[in-house]
Amino acid sequence: MHRQILIPSEEVSQIVAEVAKKVDGHYDDRSLGIFMLGVLKGGITFTSDLGQELWRLGYEKTTLGFVQSSSYGKRTVSSGNPNLAFLSKREDIEGKHILVIEDLIDNGFTLKAILKELAQFFPASLAVATLLAKPDNQKIIWPDDIPLFIGRNLKGKPWVDGRGIDSGEENRFSPDIGVQTEEPMTMEEARAAFLVLTHVA
């Protein structure tokens, strides 16, 4: 397999700032105290980056928690049966304005399971932010009452990594988003093949 940069680090940072502005446009009050729930392991970098951008916009009372999800292991195809472990106390989550942070929405099974579990915490509100999404591979019907903020959509079913996303535990700490391909490609070819270049509303 060959790895090609798909989204350079500088562009990823711009995308994070765009998502923060979308989130800001959703909430009426910057002082209400959002509870950011990062999905581990892949979402840890985007959670940190997005949290800093929201702080710059005035969200100083944002708190943080994590949920551990495992549906890939060292595979490159999701099992579709995620195992979840919430790493925050119930009292830290219950009744809060919860913003779930994903690195990548693939088939949607992990996110569906997380949202189902969160309903038991009687949140004041629920919303989701993701750096990347694969709409062509989505297997769930997205609920109309939960806002979804997407950084960029991907075409087809490419295997991407970097910026917290791994390829069998490799390339997680790359500052760029890369794509794994069977044949060598230029970045321009990779972006044309796998990246929806228009901004996601």
mmCIF file of C-alpha atoms in Angstrom:
data_model
loop_
_atom_site.group_PDB
_atom_site.id
_atom_site.type_symbol
_atom_site.label_atom_id
_atom_site.label_comp_id
_atom_site.label_asym_id
_atom_site.label_seq_id
_atom_site.Cartn_x
_atom_site.Cartn_y
_atom_site.Cartn_z
ATOM 1 C CA MET A 1 0.000 0.000 0.000
ATOM 2 C CA HIS A 2 1.042 3.576 -0.646
ATOM 3 C CA ARG A 3 0.292 6.568 1.580
ATOM 4 C CA GLN A 4 -0.423 9.942 0.025
ATOM 5 C CA ILE A 5 -1.211 13.187 1.839
ATOM 6 C CA LEU A 6 -4.866 14.011 1.256
ATOM 7 C CA ILE A 7 -5.322 17.067 3.483
ATOM 8 C CA PRO A 8 -2.183 18.977 4.583
ATOM 9 C CA SER A 9 -1.922 19.945 8.252
ATOM 10 C CA GLU A 10 -2.497 23.651 7.593
ATOM 11 C CA GLU A 11 -5.767 22.865 5.820
ATOM 12 C CA VAL A 12 -6.834 20.514 8.617
ATOM 13 C CA SER A 13 -6.414 23.393 11.068
ATOM 14 C CA GLN A 14 -8.622 25.578 8.875
ATOM 15 C CA ILE A 15 -11.268 22.857 8.791
ATOM 16 C CA VAL A 16 -11.213 22.588 12.589
ATOM 17 C CA ALA A 17 -11.795 26.345 12.833
ATOM 18 C CA GLU A 18 -14.728 26.027 10.408
ATOM 19 C CA VAL A 19 -16.311 23.293 12.518
ATOM 20 C CA ALA A 20 -15.888 25.431 15.647
ATOM 21 C CA LYS A 21 -17.796 28.258 13.970
ATOM 22 C CA LYS A 22 -20.605 25.825 13.040
ATOM 23 C CA VAL A 23 -20.797 24.661 16.636
ATOM 24 C CA ASP A 24 -20.805 28.264 17.828
ATOM 25 C CA GLY A 25 -23.695 29.039 15.496
ATOM 26 C CA HIS A 26 -25.716 26.239 17.086
ATOM 27 C CA TYR A 27 -25.468 27.248 20.724
ATOM 28 C CA ASP A 28 -27.228 30.410 21.895
ATOM 29 C CA ASP A 29 -25.097 30.992 24.979
ATOM 30 C CA ARG A 30 -21.318 30.602 25.157
ATOM 31 C CA SER A 31 -21.480 30.435 28.954
ATOM 32 C CA LEU A 32 -23.840 27.444 29.147
ATOM 33 C CA GLY A 33 -21.022 24.926 29.628
ATOM 34 C CA ILE A 34 -20.672 22.352 26.852
ATOM 35 C CA PHE A 35 -19.575 18.839 27.800
ATOM 36 C CA MET A 36 -17.261 17.651 25.030
ATOM 37 C CA LEU A 37 -17.290 13.846 24.798
ATOM 38 C CA GLY A 38 -14.333 12.672 22.730
ATOM 39 C CA VAL A 39 -14.453 9.231 21.131
ATOM 40 C CA LEU A 40 -11.181 7.381 21.753
ATOM 41 C CA LYS A 41 -8.738 6.687 20.408
ATOM 42 C CA GLY A 42 -9.084 8.386 17.052
ATOM 43 C CA GLY A 43 -11.005 11.431 18.236
ATOM 44 C CA ILE A 44 -8.480 12.604 20.823
ATOM 45 C CA THR A 45 -6.592 14.990 18.515
ATOM 46 C CA PHE A 46 -9.712 16.538 16.973
ATOM 47 C CA THR A 47 -11.248 16.871 20.445
ATOM 48 C CA SER A 48 -8.235 18.846 21.645
ATOM 49 C CA ASP A 49 -8.018 20.978 18.506
ATOM 50 C CA LEU A 50 -11.731 21.762 18.484
ATOM 51 C CA GLY A 51 -11.757 22.523 22.205
ATOM 52 C CA GLN A 52 -9.032 25.124 21.732
ATOM 53 C CA GLU A 53 -10.898 26.751 18.861
ATOM 54 C CA LEU A 54 -14.098 26.890 20.921
ATOM 55 C CA TRP A 55 -12.177 28.430 23.821
ATOM 56 C CA ARG A 56 -10.939 31.147 21.476
ATOM 57 C CA LEU A 57 -14.570 31.834 20.587
ATOM 58 C CA GLY A 58 -15.460 32.316 24.259
ATOM 59 C CA TYR A 59 -16.440 28.838 25.472
ATOM 60 C CA GLU A 60 -14.444 29.024 28.697
ATOM 61 C CA LYS A 61 -16.733 26.726 30.724
ATOM 62 C CA THR A 62 -16.395 23.725 28.406
ATOM 63 C CA THR A 63 -15.700 20.453 30.211
ATOM 64 C CA LEU A 64 -14.244 17.248 28.839
ATOM 65 C CA GLY A 65 -14.854 13.530 28.969
ATOM 66 C CA PHE A 66 -14.164 10.472 26.837
ATOM 67 C CA VAL A 67 -15.798 7.289 25.672
ATOM 68 C CA GLN A 68 -13.592 4.394 24.595
ATOM 69 C CA SER A 69 -14.803 2.702 21.451
ATOM 70 C CA SER A 70 -13.306 -0.274 19.671
ATOM 71 C CA SER A 71 -14.759 -1.599 16.430
ATOM 72 C CA TYR A 72 -11.631 -1.863 14.250
ATOM 73 C CA GLY A 73 -8.813 -3.191 16.429
ATOM 74 C CA LYS A 74 -5.974 -3.755 13.967
ATOM 75 C CA ARG A 75 -8.393 -4.311 11.118
ATOM 76 C CA THR A 76 -9.117 -1.717 8.423
ATOM 77 C CA VAL A 77 -12.804 -2.646 8.261
ATOM 78 C CA SER A 78 -15.200 -1.922 11.118
ATOM 79 C CA SER A 79 -16.740 -4.946 12.799
ATOM 80 C CA GLY A 80 -20.033 -3.041 13.130
ATOM 81 C CA ASN A 81 -20.268 -4.089 16.788
ATOM 82 C CA PRO A 82 -18.512 -1.393 18.816
ATOM 83 C CA ASN A 83 -17.544 -1.971 22.423
ATOM 84 C CA LEU A 84 -18.133 1.158 24.527
ATOM 85 C CA ALA A 85 -16.685 2.253 27.861
ATOM 86 C CA PHE A 86 -17.565 5.676 29.254
ATOM 87 C CA LEU A 87 -14.593 7.125 31.134
ATOM 88 C CA SER A 88 -16.559 9.850 32.934
ATOM 89 C CA LYS A 89 -18.776 9.656 35.999
ATOM 90 C CA ARG A 90 -22.513 9.726 35.408
ATOM 91 C CA GLU A 91 -22.885 12.945 37.419
ATOM 92 C CA ASP A 92 -20.341 14.642 35.133
ATOM 93 C CA ILE A 93 -22.482 13.888 32.070
ATOM 94 C CA GLU A 94 -26.082 13.866 33.247
ATOM 95 C CA GLY A 95 -28.175 16.843 32.205
ATOM 96 C CA LYS A 96 -25.378 18.532 30.238
ATOM 97 C CA HIS A 97 -25.232 19.999 26.751
ATOM 98 C CA ILE A 98 -23.226 17.151 25.203
ATOM 99 C CA LEU A 99 -21.127 17.577 22.072
ATOM 100 C CA VAL A 100 -19.837 14.204 20.841
ATOM 101 C CA ILE A 101 -16.502 14.499 19.025
ATOM 102 C CA GLU A 102 -15.621 11.948 16.342
ATOM 103 C CA ASP A 103 -12.554 11.754 14.138
ATOM 104 C CA LEU A 104 -14.377 9.962 11.321
ATOM 105 C CA ILE A 105 -17.945 8.781 10.810
ATOM 106 C CA ASP A 106 -17.682 5.632 8.714
ATOM 107 C CA ASN A 107 -20.708 3.316 8.717
ATOM 108 C CA GLY A 108 -22.212 5.148 11.704
ATOM 109 C CA PHE A 109 -22.631 2.113 13.970
ATOM 110 C CA THR A 110 -20.286 3.407 16.677
ATOM 111 C CA LEU A 111 -21.977 6.785 16.794
ATOM 112 C CA LYS A 112 -25.431 5.216 16.871
ATOM 113 C CA ALA A 113 -24.414 3.093 19.870
ATOM 114 C CA ILE A 114 -22.942 6.110 21.677
ATOM 115 C CA LEU A 115 -26.046 8.243 21.139
ATOM 116 C CA LYS A 116 -28.255 5.403 22.378
ATOM 117 C CA GLU A 117 -26.232 5.144 25.574
ATOM 118 C CA LEU A 118 -26.179 8.917 26.087
ATOM 119 C CA ALA A 119 -29.980 9.050 26.056
ATOM 120 C CA GLN A 120 -29.832 7.336 29.451
ATOM 121 C CA PHE A 121 -28.016 10.375 30.862
ATOM 122 C CA PHE A 122 -30.940 12.708 30.043
ATOM 123 C CA PRO A 123 -28.777 15.351 28.323
ATOM 124 C CA ALA A 124 -29.978 18.943 28.044
ATOM 125 C CA SER A 125 -29.029 18.677 24.373
ATOM 126 C CA LEU A 126 -27.063 16.432 22.039
ATOM 127 C CA ALA A 127 -24.940 17.372 19.031
ATOM 128 C CA VAL A 128 -22.104 15.733 17.103
ATOM 129 C CA ALA A 129 -18.985 17.146 15.459
ATOM 130 C CA THR A 130 -16.730 15.088 13.204
ATOM 131 C CA LEU A 131 -13.596 15.957 11.301
ATOM 132 C CA LEU A 132 -14.404 13.595 8.434
ATOM 133 C CA ALA A 133 -17.341 11.499 7.220
ATOM 134 C CA LYS A 134 -17.936 8.817 4.592
ATOM 135 C CA PRO A 135 -21.560 9.377 3.512
ATOM 136 C CA ASP A 136 -21.263 6.698 0.797
ATOM 137 C CA ASN A 137 -20.607 4.091 3.503
ATOM 138 C CA GLN A 138 -23.179 5.242 6.062
ATOM 139 C CA LYS A 139 -25.450 2.415 7.186
ATOM 140 C CA ILE A 140 -27.701 4.301 9.601
ATOM 141 C CA ILE A 141 -30.480 6.866 9.260
ATOM 142 C CA TRP A 142 -29.327 10.039 10.970
ATOM 143 C CA PRO A 143 -31.824 11.377 13.558
ATOM 144 C CA ASP A 144 -33.321 14.723 12.549
ATOM 145 C CA ASP A 145 -33.218 16.093 16.090
ATOM 146 C CA ILE A 146 -29.439 15.782 16.588
ATOM 147 C CA PRO A 147 -27.292 18.429 14.843
ATOM 148 C CA LEU A 148 -24.276 17.074 12.959
ATOM 149 C CA PHE A 149 -21.282 19.288 12.153
ATOM 150 C CA ILE A 150 -18.953 17.817 9.507
ATOM 151 C CA GLY A 151 -15.521 19.110 8.563
ATOM 152 C CA ARG A 152 -15.174 17.354 5.210
ATOM 153 C CA ASN A 153 -16.927 14.511 3.423
ATOM 154 C CA LEU A 154 -14.967 11.778 1.662
ATOM 155 C CA LYS A 155 -15.930 10.082 -1.582
ATOM 156 C CA GLY A 156 -16.383 6.327 -1.619
ATOM 157 C CA LYS A 157 -14.688 4.258 1.066
ATOM 158 C CA PRO A 158 -11.043 5.392 1.254
ATOM 159 C CA TRP A 159 -8.872 4.333 4.182
ATOM 160 C CA VAL A 160 -7.499 7.516 5.724
ATOM 161 C CA ASP A 161 -5.177 8.090 8.659
ATOM 162 C CA GLY A 162 -3.332 10.790 10.546
ATOM 163 C CA ARG A 163 -4.445 13.511 12.949
ATOM 164 C CA GLY A 164 -5.514 10.872 15.463
ATOM 165 C CA ILE A 165 -6.837 8.347 12.930
ATOM 166 C CA ASP A 166 -4.739 5.201 12.593
ATOM 167 C CA SER A 167 -4.067 2.492 10.034
ATOM 168 C CA GLY A 168 -3.741 -0.636 12.154
ATOM 169 C CA GLU A 169 -2.234 1.559 14.918
ATOM 170 C CA GLU A 170 0.164 3.270 12.487
ATOM 171 C CA ASN A 171 0.312 6.918 11.293
ATOM 172 C CA ARG A 172 -1.956 8.126 14.117
ATOM 173 C CA PHE A 173 0.322 11.050 14.950
ATOM 174 C CA SER A 174 0.805 12.373 11.439
ATOM 175 C CA PRO A 175 -0.197 16.072 11.400
ATOM 176 C CA ASP A 176 -1.657 15.547 7.910
ATOM 177 C CA ILE A 177 -4.584 13.430 6.794
ATOM 178 C CA GLY A 178 -3.280 10.717 4.497
ATOM 179 C CA VAL A 179 -4.955 8.103 2.328
ATOM 180 C CA GLN A 180 -3.835 4.538 1.677
ATOM 181 C CA THR A 181 -3.922 3.509 -1.985
ATOM 182 C CA GLU A 182 -2.916 0.387 -3.877
ATOM 183 C CA GLU A 183 -1.084 2.413 -6.530
ATOM 184 C CA PRO A 184 0.996 5.600 -6.086
ATOM 185 C CA MET A 185 -0.991 8.823 -6.587
ATOM 186 C CA THR A 186 -0.184 12.507 -6.509
ATOM 187 C CA MET A 187 -1.943 14.611 -3.905
ATOM 188 C CA GLU A 188 -4.011 16.237 -6.662
ATOM 189 C CA GLU A 189 -5.127 12.819 -7.915
ATOM 190 C CA ALA A 190 -5.952 11.650 -4.393
ATOM 191 C CA ARG A 191 -7.987 14.763 -3.611
ATOM 192 C CA ALA A 192 -9.938 14.447 -6.853
ATOM 193 C CA ALA A 193 -10.640 10.772 -6.174
ATOM 194 C CA PHE A 194 -11.463 10.814 -2.465
ATOM 195 C CA LEU A 195 -12.230 14.308 -1.153
ATOM 196 C CA VAL A 196 -15.413 16.334 -1.532
ATOM 197 C CA LEU A 197 -13.822 19.726 -2.045
ATOM 198 C CA THR A 198 -16.875 21.847 -1.332
ATOM 199 C CA HIS A 199 -17.459 22.939 2.262
ATOM 200 C CA VAL A 200 -20.078 21.057 4.213
ATOM 201 C CA ALA A 201 -22.930 23.290 5.406
#
